């Protein structure tokens, strides 16, 4: 599997339900970032979680990071139609010229009305 | 005001041509990036500049040459365009390397 691999690849849920997406990675990271991309648009930053943090919240979003399992999850509670988008995780490793930023393949989330 | 802007938004051109994409950020950030998103939505970093200095240079054909005249601008010049260059190219910026990134709207390049 690749660094920053996400699952599921696609997720369809009913409006009002919670959506959980997962991101796994292989090597130690400095931080992990979650982004949303609406169709035909640029990526929008959601949450950045550092390697020494375990959980962060922002509104209806909750991100967890388990460095022992090298995985992160993004939970969207009480989903809305406007949450329909692709969600990407990005892992940041190394420093300066040795930095690596790798995006996952994304999870396509569809919210059914 | 747009934080990260790119021009043009769409670019349709013939194989073998040379083209440039421009990017500007008004956030006062130190770091700028270029990404390529292919038809399967896979996003891959191409370059990163920090204060006009090239920091990240992934395995990209040398037909692609970034240029940063100042820390608010990072342009991408592509020589001898090939069919496989067709993709969406995103510019982004962050306060420091590896921090939260702000993306531009993308440039949709189609090589015929």
JSON list of C-alpha atoms in Angstrom, two decimals:
[
{"chain": "A", "resi": 1, "resn": "UNK", "atom": "CA", "xyz": [0.00, 0.00, 0.00]},
{"chain": "A", "resi": 2, "resn": "UNK", "atom": "CA", "xyz": [1.10, 3.56, -0.54]},
{"chain": "A", "resi": 3, "resn": "UNK", "atom": "CA", "xyz": [1.87, 6.21, 2.06]},
{"chain": "A", "resi": 4, "resn": "UNK", "atom": "CA", "xyz": [-1.35, 8.02, 2.84]},
{"chain": "A", "resi": 5, "resn": "UNK", "atom": "CA", "xyz": [-3.71, 5.36, 1.59]},
{"chain": "A", "resi": 6, "resn": "UNK", "atom": "CA", "xyz": [-7.36, 5.95, 2.35]},
{"chain": "A", "resi": 7, "resn": "UNK", "atom": "CA", "xyz": [-10.36, 3.79, 2.81]},
{"chain": "A", "resi": 8, "resn": "UNK", "atom": "CA", "xyz": [-13.02, 3.43, 1.84]},
{"chain": "A", "resi": 9, "resn": "UNK", "atom": "CA", "xyz": [-12.50, 4.68, -1.70]},
{"chain": "A", "resi": 10, "resn": "UNK", "atom": "CA", "xyz": [-16.16, 5.63, -1.84]},
{"chain": "A", "resi": 11, "resn": "UNK", "atom": "CA", "xyz": [-18.82, 6.08, 0.81]},
{"chain": "A", "resi": 12, "resn": "UNK", "atom": "CA", "xyz": [-22.53, 6.79, 0.43]},
{"chain": "A", "resi": 13, "resn": "UNK", "atom": "CA", "xyz": [-24.62, 7.59, 3.48]},
{"chain": "A", "resi": 14, "resn": "UNK", "atom": "CA", "xyz": [-27.96, 9.13, 4.37]},
{"chain": "A", "resi": 15, "resn": "UNK", "atom": "CA", "xyz": [-28.09, 12.77, 5.37]},
{"chain": "A", "resi": 16, "resn": "UNK", "atom": "CA", "xyz": [-27.83, 13.07, 9.13]},
{"chain": "A", "resi": 17, "resn": "UNK", "atom": "CA", "xyz": [-25.65, 9.97, 9.54]},
{"chain": "A", "resi": 18, "resn": "UNK", "atom": "CA", "xyz": [-22.01, 10.06, 10.54]},
{"chain": "A", "resi": 19, "resn": "UNK", "atom": "CA", "xyz": [-19.23, 9.44, 8.02]},
{"chain": "A", "resi": 20, "resn": "UNK", "atom": "CA", "xyz": [-15.86, 7.97, 8.92]},
{"chain": "A", "resi": 21, "resn": "UNK", "atom": "CA", "xyz": [-12.86, 7.88, 6.62]},
{"chain": "A", "resi": 22, "resn": "UNK", "atom": "CA", "xyz": [-9.47, 6.34, 7.36]},
{"chain": "A", "resi": 23, "resn": "UNK", "atom": "CA", "xyz": [-5.95, 7.09, 6.28]},
{"chain": "A", "resi": 24, "resn": "UNK", "atom": "CA", "xyz": [-2.99, 4.77, 6.78]},
{"chain": "A", "resi": 25, "resn": "UNK", "atom": "CA", "xyz": [0.66, 5.55, 6.25]},
{"chain": "A", "resi": 26, "resn": "UNK", "atom": "CA", "xyz": [3.98, 3.73, 6.44]},
{"chain": "A", "resi": 27, "resn": "UNK", "atom": "CA", "xyz": [6.72, 5.97, 7.82]},
{"chain": "A", "resi": 28, "resn": "UNK", "atom": "CA", "xyz": [6.94, 8.42, 10.70]},
{"chain": "A", "resi": 29, "resn": "UNK", "atom": "CA", "xyz": [5.31, 11.75, 10.09]},
{"chain": "A", "resi": 30, "resn": "UNK", "atom": "CA", "xyz": [5.58, 15.33, 11.31]},
{"chain": "A", "resi": 31, "resn": "UNK", "atom": "CA", "xyz": [1.91, 16.00, 10.79]},
{"chain": "A", "resi": 32, "resn": "UNK", "atom": "CA", "xyz": [-1.11, 14.75, 8.91]},
{"chain": "A", "resi": 33, "resn": "UNK", "atom": "CA", "xyz": [-3.58, 17.00, 7.14]},
{"chain": "A", "resi": 34, "resn": "UNK", "atom": "CA", "xyz": [-7.12, 16.44, 5.91]},
{"chain": "A", "resi": 35, "resn": "UNK", "atom": "CA", "xyz": [-8.54, 18.28, 2.91]},
{"chain": "A", "resi": 36, "resn": "UNK", "atom": "CA", "xyz": [-11.87, 18.43, 1.13]},
{"chain": "A", "resi": 37, "resn": "UNK", "atom": "CA", "xyz": [-12.26, 18.84, -2.63]},
{"chain": "A", "resi": 38, "resn": "UNK", "atom": "CA", "xyz": [-15.59, 19.64, -4.20]},
{"chain": "A", "resi": 39, "resn": "UNK", "atom": "CA", "xyz": [-16.00, 18.60, -7.82]},
{"chain": "A", "resi": 40, "resn": "UNK", "atom": "CA", "xyz": [-14.04, 20.86, -10.14]},
{"chain": "A", "resi": 41, "resn": "UNK", "atom": "CA", "xyz": [-12.58, 22.94, -7.33]},
{"chain": "A", "resi": 42, "resn": "UNK", "atom": "CA", "xyz": [-9.34, 23.28, -5.40]},
{"chain": "A", "resi": 43, "resn": "UNK", "atom": "CA", "xyz": [-8.63, 21.57, -2.10]},
{"chain": "A", "resi": 44, "resn": "UNK", "atom": "CA", "xyz": [-9.78, 23.17, 1.12]},
{"chain": "A", "resi": 45, "resn": "UNK", "atom": "CA", "xyz": [-7.92, 22.53, 4.34]},
{"chain": "A", "resi": 46, "resn": "UNK", "atom": "CA", "xyz": [-9.94, 20.93, 7.17]},
{"chain": "A", "resi": 47, "resn": "UNK", "atom": "CA", "xyz": [-7.64, 19.93, 10.03]},
{"chain": "A", "resi": 48, "resn": "UNK", "atom": "CA", "xyz": [-3.91, 19.53, 10.66]},
{"chain": "A", "resi": 49, "resn": "UNK", "atom": "CA", "xyz": [-2.91, 17.12, 13.42]},
{"chain": "A", "resi": 50, "resn": "UNK", "atom": "CA", "xyz": [0.69, 16.89, 14.61]},
{"chain": "A", "resi": 51, "resn": "UNK", "atom": "CA", "xyz": [2.47, 13.67, 15.45]},
{"chain": "A", "resi": 52, "resn": "UNK", "atom": "CA", "xyz": [2.31, 14.42, 19.20]},
{"chain": "A", "resi": 53, "resn": "UNK", "atom": "CA", "xyz": [-1.45, 15.00, 19.11]},
{"chain": "A", "resi": 54, "resn": "UNK", "atom": "CA", "xyz": [-4.11, 12.32, 19.33]},
{"chain": "A", "resi": 55, "resn": "UNK", "atom": "CA", "xyz": [-7.35, 14.10, 18.57]},
{"chain": "A", "resi": 56, "resn": "UNK", "atom": "CA", "xyz": [-8.57, 17.41, 17.15]},
{"chain": "A", "resi": 57, "resn": "UNK", "atom": "CA", "xyz": [-12.01, 18.85, 16.61]},
{"chain": "A", "resi": 58, "resn": "UNK", "atom": "CA", "xyz": [-13.40, 21.53, 14.33]},
{"chain": "A", "resi": 59, "resn": "UNK", "atom": "CA", "xyz": [-17.16, 21.98, 14.31]},
{"chain": "A", "resi": 60, "resn": "UNK", "atom": "CA", "xyz": [-18.68, 18.69, 13.10]},
{"chain": "A", "resi": 61, "resn": "UNK", "atom": "CA", "xyz": [-15.25, 17.28, 12.24]},
{"chain": "A", "resi": 62, "resn": "UNK", "atom": "CA", "xyz": [-13.17, 15.08, 14.48]},
{"chain": "A", "resi": 63, "resn": "UNK", "atom": "CA", "xyz": [-9.74, 13.78, 13.53]},
{"chain": "A", "resi": 64, "resn": "UNK", "atom": "CA", "xyz": [-7.82, 11.14, 15.44]},
{"chain": "A", "resi": 65, "resn": "UNK", "atom": "CA", "xyz": [-4.23, 10.05, 14.99]},
{"chain": "A", "resi": 66, "resn": "UNK", "atom": "CA", "xyz": [-2.77, 6.75, 16.17]},
{"chain": "A", "resi": 67, "resn": "UNK", "atom": "CA", "xyz": [0.96, 6.84, 15.52]},
{"chain": "A", "resi": 68, "resn": "UNK", "atom": "CA", "xyz": [1.44, 3.28, 16.81]},
{"chain": "A", "resi": 69, "resn": "UNK", "atom": "CA", "xyz": [-0.91, 2.01, 14.10]},
{"chain": "A", "resi": 70, "resn": "UNK", "atom": "CA", "xyz": [0.20, 4.68, 11.63]},
{"chain": "A", "resi": 71, "resn": "UNK", "atom": "CA", "xyz": [-3.38, 5.64, 10.92]},
{"chain": "A", "resi": 72, "resn": "UNK", "atom": "CA", "xyz": [-5.75, 8.56, 11.15]},
{"chain": "A", "resi": 73, "resn": "UNK", "atom": "CA", "xyz": [-9.50, 8.87, 10.87]},
{"chain": "A", "resi": 74, "resn": "UNK", "atom": "CA", "xyz": [-11.79, 11.73, 9.91]},
{"chain": "A", "resi": 75, "resn": "UNK", "atom": "CA", "xyz": [-15.29, 11.66, 11.38]},
{"chain": "A", "resi": 76, "resn": "UNK", "atom": "CA", "xyz": [-18.01, 13.95, 10.05]},
{"chain": "A", "resi": 77, "resn": "UNK", "atom": "CA", "xyz": [-21.01, 13.99, 12.33]},
{"chain": "A", "resi": 78, "resn": "UNK", "atom": "CA", "xyz": [-24.60, 14.79, 11.31]},
{"chain": "A", "resi": 79, "resn": "UNK", "atom": "CA", "xyz": [-23.72, 14.83, 7.63]},
{"chain": "A", "resi": 80, "resn": "UNK", "atom": "CA", "xyz": [-25.31, 17.32, 5.24]},
{"chain": "A", "resi": 81, "resn": "UNK", "atom": "CA", "xyz": [-25.74, 17.35, 1.48]},
{"chain": "A", "resi": 82, "resn": "UNK", "atom": "CA", "xyz": [-23.03, 20.01, 1.30]},
{"chain": "A", "resi": 83, "resn": "UNK", "atom": "CA", "xyz": [-20.52, 17.51, 2.72]},
{"chain": "A", "resi": 84, "resn": "UNK", "atom": "CA", "xyz": [-20.61, 15.62, -0.60]},
{"chain": "A", "resi": 85, "resn": "UNK", "atom": "CA", "xyz": [-17.02, 15.85, -1.83]},
{"chain": "A", "resi": 86, "resn": "UNK", "atom": "CA", "xyz": [-13.74, 13.97, -2.02]},
{"chain": "A", "resi": 87, "resn": "UNK", "atom": "CA", "xyz": [-11.65, 13.90, 1.13]},
{"chain": "A", "resi": 88, "resn": "UNK", "atom": "CA", "xyz": [-7.88, 13.53, 1.10]},
{"chain": "A", "resi": 89, "resn": "UNK", "atom": "CA", "xyz": [-5.27, 12.99, 3.76]},
{"chain": "A", "resi": 90, "resn": "UNK", "atom": "CA", "xyz": [-1.74, 14.31, 3.32]},
{"chain": "A", "resi": 91, "resn": "UNK", "atom": "CA", "xyz": [1.24, 13.13, 5.32]},
{"chain": "A", "resi": 92, "resn": "UNK", "atom": "CA", "xyz": [4.26, 15.38, 5.89]},
{"chain": "A", "resi": 93, "resn": "UNK", "atom": "CA", "xyz": [7.62, 13.81, 6.65]},
{"chain": "A", "resi": 94, "resn": "UNK", "atom": "CA", "xyz": [11.16, 15.06, 7.03]},
{"chain": "A", "resi": 95, "resn": "UNK", "atom": "CA", "xyz": [12.49, 18.60, 7.10]},
{"chain": "A", "resi": 96, "resn": "UNK", "atom": "CA", "xyz": [13.76, 21.22, 4.69]},
{"chain": "A", "resi": 97, "resn": "UNK", "atom": "CA", "xyz": [15.05, 19.74, 1.44]},
{"chain": "A", "resi": 98, "resn": "UNK", "atom": "CA", "xyz": [14.34, 16.23, 2.76]},
{"chain": "A", "resi": 99, "resn": "UNK", "atom": "CA", "xyz": [10.65, 16.99, 3.20]},
{"chain": "A", "resi": 100, "resn": "UNK", "atom": "CA", "xyz": [8.06, 14.72, 1.68]},
{"chain": "A", "resi": 101, "resn": "UNK", "atom": "CA", "xyz": [4.38, 15.55, 1.28]},
{"chain": "A", "resi": 102, "resn": "UNK", "atom": "CA", "xyz": [2.24, 12.68, 0.08]},
{"chain": "A", "resi": 103, "resn": "UNK", "atom": "CA", "xyz": [-1.48, 12.78, -0.58]},
{"chain": "A", "resi": 104, "resn": "UNK", "atom": "CA", "xyz": [-3.71, 9.74, -0.32]},
{"chain": "A", "resi": 105, "resn": "UNK", "atom": "CA", "xyz": [-5.94, 8.60, -3.13]},
{"chain": "A", "resi": 106, "resn": "UNK", "atom": "CA", "xyz": [-9.01, 10.09, -1.48]},
{"chain": "A", "resi": 107, "resn": "UNK", "atom": "CA", "xyz": [-12.45, 9.00, -0.33]},
{"chain": "A", "resi": 108, "resn": "UNK", "atom": "CA", "xyz": [-15.45, 10.06, -2.39]},
{"chain": "A", "resi": 109, "resn": "UNK", "atom": "CA", "xyz": [-18.28, 10.84, 0.00]},
{"chain": "A", "resi": 110, "resn": "UNK", "atom": "CA", "xyz": [-21.86, 11.08, -1.21]},
{"chain": "A", "resi": 111, "resn": "UNK", "atom": "CA", "xyz": [-24.65, 12.24, 1.07]},
{"chain": "A", "resi": 112, "resn": "UNK", "atom": "CA", "xyz": [-28.11, 11.03, 0.07]},
{"chain": "A", "resi": 113, "resn": "UNK", "atom": "CA", "xyz": [-30.97, 13.42, 0.90]},
{"chain": "B", "resi": 1, "resn": "UNK", "atom": "CA", "xyz": [-9.88, 38.80, -2.31]},
{"chain": "B", "resi": 2, "resn": "UNK", "atom": "CA", "xyz": [-8.62, 35.50, -3.70]},
{"chain": "B", "resi": 3, "resn": "UNK", "atom": "CA", "xyz": [-5.87, 34.07, -1.49]},
{"chain": "B", "resi": 4, "resn": "UNK", "atom": "CA", "xyz": [-4.18, 31.86, -4.10]},
{"chain": "B", "resi": 5, "resn": "UNK", "atom": "CA", "xyz": [-4.92, 32.59, -7.73]},
{"chain": "B", "resi": 6, "resn": "UNK", "atom": "CA", "xyz": [-3.86, 30.79, -10.90]},
{"chain": "B", "resi": 7, "resn": "UNK", "atom": "CA", "xyz": [-4.02, 31.75, -14.54]},
{"chain": "B", "resi": 8, "resn": "UNK", "atom": "CA", "xyz": [-5.21, 30.51, -16.87]},
{"chain": "B", "resi": 9, "resn": "UNK", "atom": "CA", "xyz": [-8.08, 28.42, -15.55]},
{"chain": "B", "resi": 10, "resn": "UNK", "atom": "CA", "xyz": [-8.24, 26.36, -18.74]},
{"chain": "B", "resi": 11, "resn": "UNK", "atom": "CA", "xyz": [-5.49, 25.65, -21.22]},
{"chain": "B", "resi": 12, "resn": "UNK", "atom": "CA", "xyz": [-5.97, 23.66, -24.41]},
{"chain": "B", "resi": 13, "resn": "UNK", "atom": "CA", "xyz": [-2.91, 23.27, -26.61]},
{"chain": "B", "resi": 14, "resn": "UNK", "atom": "CA", "xyz": [-1.20, 21.06, -29.15]},
{"chain": "B", "resi": 15, "resn": "UNK", "atom": "CA", "xyz": [1.53, 18.54, -28.47]},
{"chain": "B", "resi": 16, "resn": "UNK", "atom": "CA", "xyz": [5.00, 20.02, -28.70]},
{"chain": "B", "resi": 17, "resn": "UNK", "atom": "CA", "xyz": [3.96, 23.52, -27.63]},
{"chain": "B", "resi": 18, "resn": "UNK", "atom": "CA", "xyz": [5.42, 25.42, -24.67]},
{"chain": "B", "resi": 19, "resn": "UNK", "atom": "CA", "xyz": [3.08, 26.91, -22.09]},
{"chain": "B", "resi": 20, "resn": "UNK", "atom": "CA", "xyz": [3.20, 28.65, -18.73]},
{"chain": "B", "resi": 21, "resn": "UNK", "atom": "CA", "xyz": [0.87, 28.69, -15.75]},
{"chain": "B", "resi": 22, "resn": "UNK", "atom": "CA", "xyz": [1.07, 31.54, -13.27]},
{"chain": "B", "resi": 23, "resn": "UNK", "atom": "CA", "xyz": [0.37, 31.48, -9.56]},
{"chain": "B", "resi": 24, "resn": "UNK", "atom": "CA", "xyz": [0.16, 34.28, -7.02]},
{"chain": "B", "resi": 25, "resn": "UNK", "atom": "CA", "xyz": [-0.62, 34.26, -3.31]},
{"chain": "B", "resi": 26, "resn": "UNK", "atom": "CA", "xyz": [-1.53, 37.28, -1.21]},
{"chain": "B", "resi": 27, "resn": "UNK", "atom": "CA", "xyz": [-1.30, 35.52, 2.15]},
{"chain": "B", "resi": 28, "resn": "UNK", "atom": "CA", "xyz": [2.28, 36.51, 2.90]},
{"chain": "B", "resi": 29, "resn": "UNK", "atom": "CA", "xyz": [3.30, 32.85, 3.01]},
{"chain": "B", "resi": 30, "resn": "UNK", "atom": "CA", "xyz": [6.91, 31.71, 2.72]},
{"chain": "B", "resi": 31, "resn": "UNK", "atom": "CA", "xyz": [6.26, 28.46, 0.85]},
{"chain": "B", "resi": 32, "resn": "UNK", "atom": "CA", "xyz": [4.57, 27.69, -2.46]},
{"chain": "B", "resi": 33, "resn": "UNK", "atom": "CA", "xyz": [3.90, 24.41, -4.21]},
{"chain": "B", "resi": 34, "resn": "UNK", "atom": "CA", "xyz": [2.89, 22.92, -7.53]},
{"chain": "B", "resi": 35, "resn": "UNK", "atom": "CA", "xyz": [0.80, 19.74, -7.65]},
{"chain": "B", "resi": 36, "resn": "UNK", "atom": "CA", "xyz": [-0.47, 17.61, -10.53]},
{"chain": "B", "resi": 37, "resn": "UNK", "atom": "CA", "xyz": [-3.85, 15.87, -10.21]},
{"chain": "B", "resi": 38, "resn": "UNK", "atom": "CA", "xyz": [-4.46, 13.17, -12.78]},
{"chain": "B", "resi": 39, "resn": "UNK", "atom": "CA", "xyz": [-7.72, 11.87, -14.19]},
{"chain": "B", "resi": 40, "resn": "UNK", "atom": "CA", "xyz": [-8.09, 9.47, -11.27]},
{"chain": "B", "resi": 41, "resn": "UNK", "atom": "CA", "xyz": [-7.86, 12.41, -8.85]},
{"chain": "B", "resi": 42, "resn": "UNK", "atom": "CA", "xyz": [-4.47, 11.30, -7.55]},
{"chain": "B", "resi": 43, "resn": "UNK", "atom": "CA", "xyz": [-2.59, 14.36, -6.32]},
{"chain": "B", "resi": 44, "resn": "UNK", "atom": "CA", "xyz": [1.21, 14.42, -6.51]},
{"chain": "B", "resi": 45, "resn": "UNK", "atom": "CA", "xyz": [3.58, 17.16, -5.45]},
{"chain": "B", "resi": 46, "resn": "UNK", "atom": "CA", "xyz": [5.92, 18.41, -8.16]},
{"chain": "B", "resi": 47, "resn": "UNK", "atom": "CA", "xyz": [7.86, 21.29, -6.61]},
{"chain": "B", "resi": 48, "resn": "UNK", "atom": "CA", "xyz": [8.05, 23.40, -3.51]},
{"chain": "B", "resi": 49, "resn": "UNK", "atom": "CA", "xyz": [9.74, 26.76, -3.08]},
{"chain": "B", "resi": 50, "resn": "UNK", "atom": "CA", "xyz": [10.52, 28.41, 0.23]},
{"chain": "B", "resi": 51, "resn": "UNK", "atom": "CA", "xyz": [11.38, 32.12, 0.05]},
{"chain": "B", "resi": 52, "resn": "UNK", "atom": "CA", "xyz": [12.19, 31.76, -3.67]},
{"chain": "B", "resi": 53, "resn": "UNK", "atom": "CA", "xyz": [14.47, 28.78, -3.02]},
{"chain": "B", "resi": 54, "resn": "UNK", "atom": "CA", "xyz": [13.68, 25.36, -4.51]},
{"chain": "B", "resi": 55, "resn": "UNK", "atom": "CA", "xyz": [13.17, 22.94, -1.61]},
{"chain": "B", "resi": 56, "resn": "UNK", "atom": "CA", "xyz": [11.24, 19.97, -2.97]},
{"chain": "B", "resi": 57, "resn": "UNK", "atom": "CA", "xyz": [11.86, 18.75, -6.49]},
{"chain": "B", "resi": 58, "resn": "UNK", "atom": "CA", "xyz": [10.16, 15.44, -7.07]},
{"chain": "B", "resi": 59, "resn": "UNK", "atom": "CA", "xyz": [10.88, 13.21, -10.02]},
{"chain": "B", "resi": 60, "resn": "UNK", "atom": "CA", "xyz": [9.42, 15.40, -12.70]},
{"chain": "B", "resi": 61, "resn": "UNK", "atom": "CA", "xyz": [10.56, 15.58, -16.34]},
{"chain": "B", "resi": 62, "resn": "UNK", "atom": "CA", "xyz": [12.95, 18.46, -16.87]},
{"chain": "B", "resi": 63, "resn": "UNK", "atom": "CA", "xyz": [10.47, 19.83, -19.40]},
{"chain": "B", "resi": 64, "resn": "UNK", "atom": "CA", "xyz": [8.80, 21.29, -16.29]},
{"chain": "B", "resi": 65, "resn": "UNK", "atom": "CA", "xyz": [10.59, 24.30, -14.88]},
{"chain": "B", "resi": 66, "resn": "UNK", "atom": "CA", "xyz": [9.30, 26.32, -11.95]},
{"chain": "B", "resi": 67, "resn": "UNK", "atom": "CA", "xyz": [10.26, 29.95, -11.52]},
{"chain": "B", "resi": 68, "resn": "UNK", "atom": "CA", "xyz": [9.78, 32.08, -8.45]},
{"chain": "B", "resi": 69, "resn": "UNK", "atom": "CA", "xyz": [10.45, 35.79, -9.13]},
{"chain": "B", "resi": 70, "resn": "UNK", "atom": "CA", "xyz": [9.45, 36.62, -5.55]},
{"chain": "B", "resi": 71, "resn": "UNK", "atom": "CA", "xyz": [7.93, 34.74, -2.66]},
{"chain": "B", "resi": 72, "resn": "UNK", "atom": "CA", "xyz": [4.38, 35.68, -3.69]},
{"chain": "B", "resi": 73, "resn": "UNK", "atom": "CA", "xyz": [4.70, 34.14, -7.15]},
{"chain": "B", "resi": 74, "resn": "UNK", "atom": "CA", "xyz": [5.52, 30.67, -8.42]},
{"chain": "B", "resi": 75, "resn": "UNK", "atom": "CA", "xyz": [5.11, 30.06, -12.13]},
{"chain": "B", "resi": 76, "resn": "UNK", "atom": "CA", "xyz": [5.32, 26.77, -13.97]},
{"chain": "B", "resi": 77, "resn": "UNK", "atom": "CA", "xyz": [6.71, 26.58, -17.48]},
{"chain": "B", "resi": 78, "resn": "UNK", "atom": "CA", "xyz": [6.25, 23.42, -19.51]},
{"chain": "B", "resi": 79, "resn": "UNK", "atom": "CA", "xyz": [8.25, 22.75, -22.66]},
{"chain": "B", "resi": 80, "resn": "UNK", "atom": "CA", "xyz": [7.38, 20.34, -25.47]},
{"chain": "B", "resi": 81, "resn": "UNK", "atom": "CA", "xyz": [4.00, 19.38, -24.07]},
{"chain": "B", "resi": 82, "resn": "UNK", "atom": "CA", "xyz": [2.99, 15.72, -24.29]},
{"chain": "B", "resi": 83, "resn": "UNK", "atom": "CA", "xyz": [-0.40, 14.02, -24.16]},
{"chain": "B", "resi": 84, "resn": "UNK", "atom": "CA", "xyz": [0.42, 12.65, -20.70]},
{"chain": "B", "resi": 85, "resn": "UNK", "atom": "CA", "xyz": [0.77, 16.18, -19.35]},
{"chain": "B", "resi": 86, "resn": "UNK", "atom": "CA", "xyz": [-3.00, 16.58, -19.54]},
{"chain": "B", "resi": 87, "resn": "UNK", "atom": "CA", "xyz": [-4.15, 17.03, -15.95]},
{"chain": "B", "resi": 88, "resn": "UNK", "atom": "CA", "xyz": [-5.25, 19.62, -13.45]},
{"chain": "B", "resi": 89, "resn": "UNK", "atom": "CA", "xyz": [-2.34, 21.59, -11.98]},
{"chain": "B", "resi": 90, "resn": "UNK", "atom": "CA", "xyz": [-2.79, 23.13, -8.55]},
{"chain": "B", "resi": 91, "resn": "UNK", "atom": "CA", "xyz": [-0.73, 25.80, -6.92]},
{"chain": "B", "resi": 92, "resn": "UNK", "atom": "CA", "xyz": [-0.74, 26.05, -3.13]},
{"chain": "B", "resi": 93, "resn": "UNK", "atom": "CA", "xyz": [0.96, 28.05, -0.41]},
{"chain": "B", "resi": 94, "resn": "UNK", "atom": "CA", "xyz": [1.63, 27.64, 3.30]},
{"chain": "B", "resi": 95, "resn": "UNK", "atom": "CA", "xyz": [3.14, 29.82, 5.99]},
{"chain": "B", "resi": 96, "resn": "UNK", "atom": "CA", "xyz": [6.02, 27.38, 6.38]},
{"chain": "B", "resi": 97, "resn": "UNK", "atom": "CA", "xyz": [7.02, 24.20, 4.58]},
{"chain": "B", "resi": 98, "resn": "UNK", "atom": "CA", "xyz": [4.74, 21.30, 5.49]},
{"chain": "B", "resi": 99, "resn": "UNK", "atom": "CA", "xyz": [2.12, 23.39, 7.27]},
{"chain": "B", "resi": 100, "resn": "UNK", "atom": "CA", "xyz": [-1.53, 23.96, 6.34]},
{"chain": "B", "resi": 101, "resn": "UNK", "atom": "CA", "xyz": [-1.78, 24.55, 2.61]},
{"chain": "B", "resi": 102, "resn": "UNK", "atom": "CA", "xyz": [-4.09, 26.92, 0.77]},
{"chain": "B", "resi": 103, "resn": "UNK", "atom": "CA", "xyz": [-4.86, 25.79, -2.76]},
{"chain": "B", "resi": 104, "resn": "UNK", "atom": "CA", "xyz": [-5.63, 27.73, -5.89]},
{"chain": "B", "resi": 105, "resn": "UNK", "atom": "CA", "xyz": [-8.62, 26.83, -8.10]},
{"chain": "B", "resi": 106, "resn": "UNK", "atom": "CA", "xyz": [-6.52, 24.76, -10.49]},
{"chain": "B", "resi": 107, "resn": "UNK", "atom": "CA", "xyz": [-5.53, 24.99, -14.15]},
{"chain": "B", "resi": 108, "resn": "UNK", "atom": "CA", "xyz": [-7.08, 22.37, -16.40]},
{"chain": "B", "resi": 109, "resn": "UNK", "atom": "CA", "xyz": [-4.53, 21.52, -19.08]},
{"chain": "B", "resi": 110, "resn": "UNK", "atom": "CA", "xyz": [-5.57, 19.51, -22.11]},
{"chain": "B", "resi": 111, "resn": "UNK", "atom": "CA", "xyz": [-2.90, 18.53, -24.62]},
{"chain": "B", "resi": 112, "resn": "UNK", "atom": "CA", "xyz": [-4.24, 17.44, -28.01]}
]
